[in-house]
């Protein structure tokens, strides 16, 4: 038993050590990635956004504004093109995922929402507004007359069950039972 416990402790200590080493490596990789992104950002800004020099005359300012508007338009076009590419690729991904599910034979059900709709509204939605259908379910029901049966009459004649029990309780009730039977 002693050897097994020592081995288990050694294994857990080794696992803990490996986990801590992996976490340290991951942290350094994250820092490198962050510094790389920051340097890419600085390079892009230096390349595409030169420092602004405001000229003194109004004609030069107007020319600068025209240049800035042209750059803004170009950036907006690039943004729109990239958004369209992203939308197209997401649509293709969804289609491929659906094909994959179809090939596997597993169908992913879309989440359904509960819709509260009357029968009239449902028929109107299915058939369109041209067809006028009234779905009053209670209108087609038959009228049923209530007939007095013997059981109901007996129940009404018996009355309140508590009175009967009180009358039959104790020795007096038993005497009455025997007297009524004979």
Coordinates of C-alpha atoms in Angstrom, one line a residue, residues 88-103:
X88 CA -21.1 35.0 -47.9
X89 CA -18.6 32.8 -46.0
X90 CA -21.0 32.4 -43.0
X91 CA -23.8 31.4 -45.4
X92 CA -21.6 28.9 -47.1
X93 CA -20.6 27.5 -43.7
X94 CA -24.2 27.1 -42.6
X95 CA -25.0 25.4 -45.9
X96 CA -22.1 23.0 -45.5
X97 CA -23.0 22.3 -41.9
X98 CA -26.6 21.5 -43.0
X99 CA -25.3 19.2 -45.8
X100 CA -23.0 17.5 -43.2
X101 CA -26.0 16.9 -40.9
X102 CA -28.0 15.6 -43.9
X103 CA -25.2 13.2 -44.8

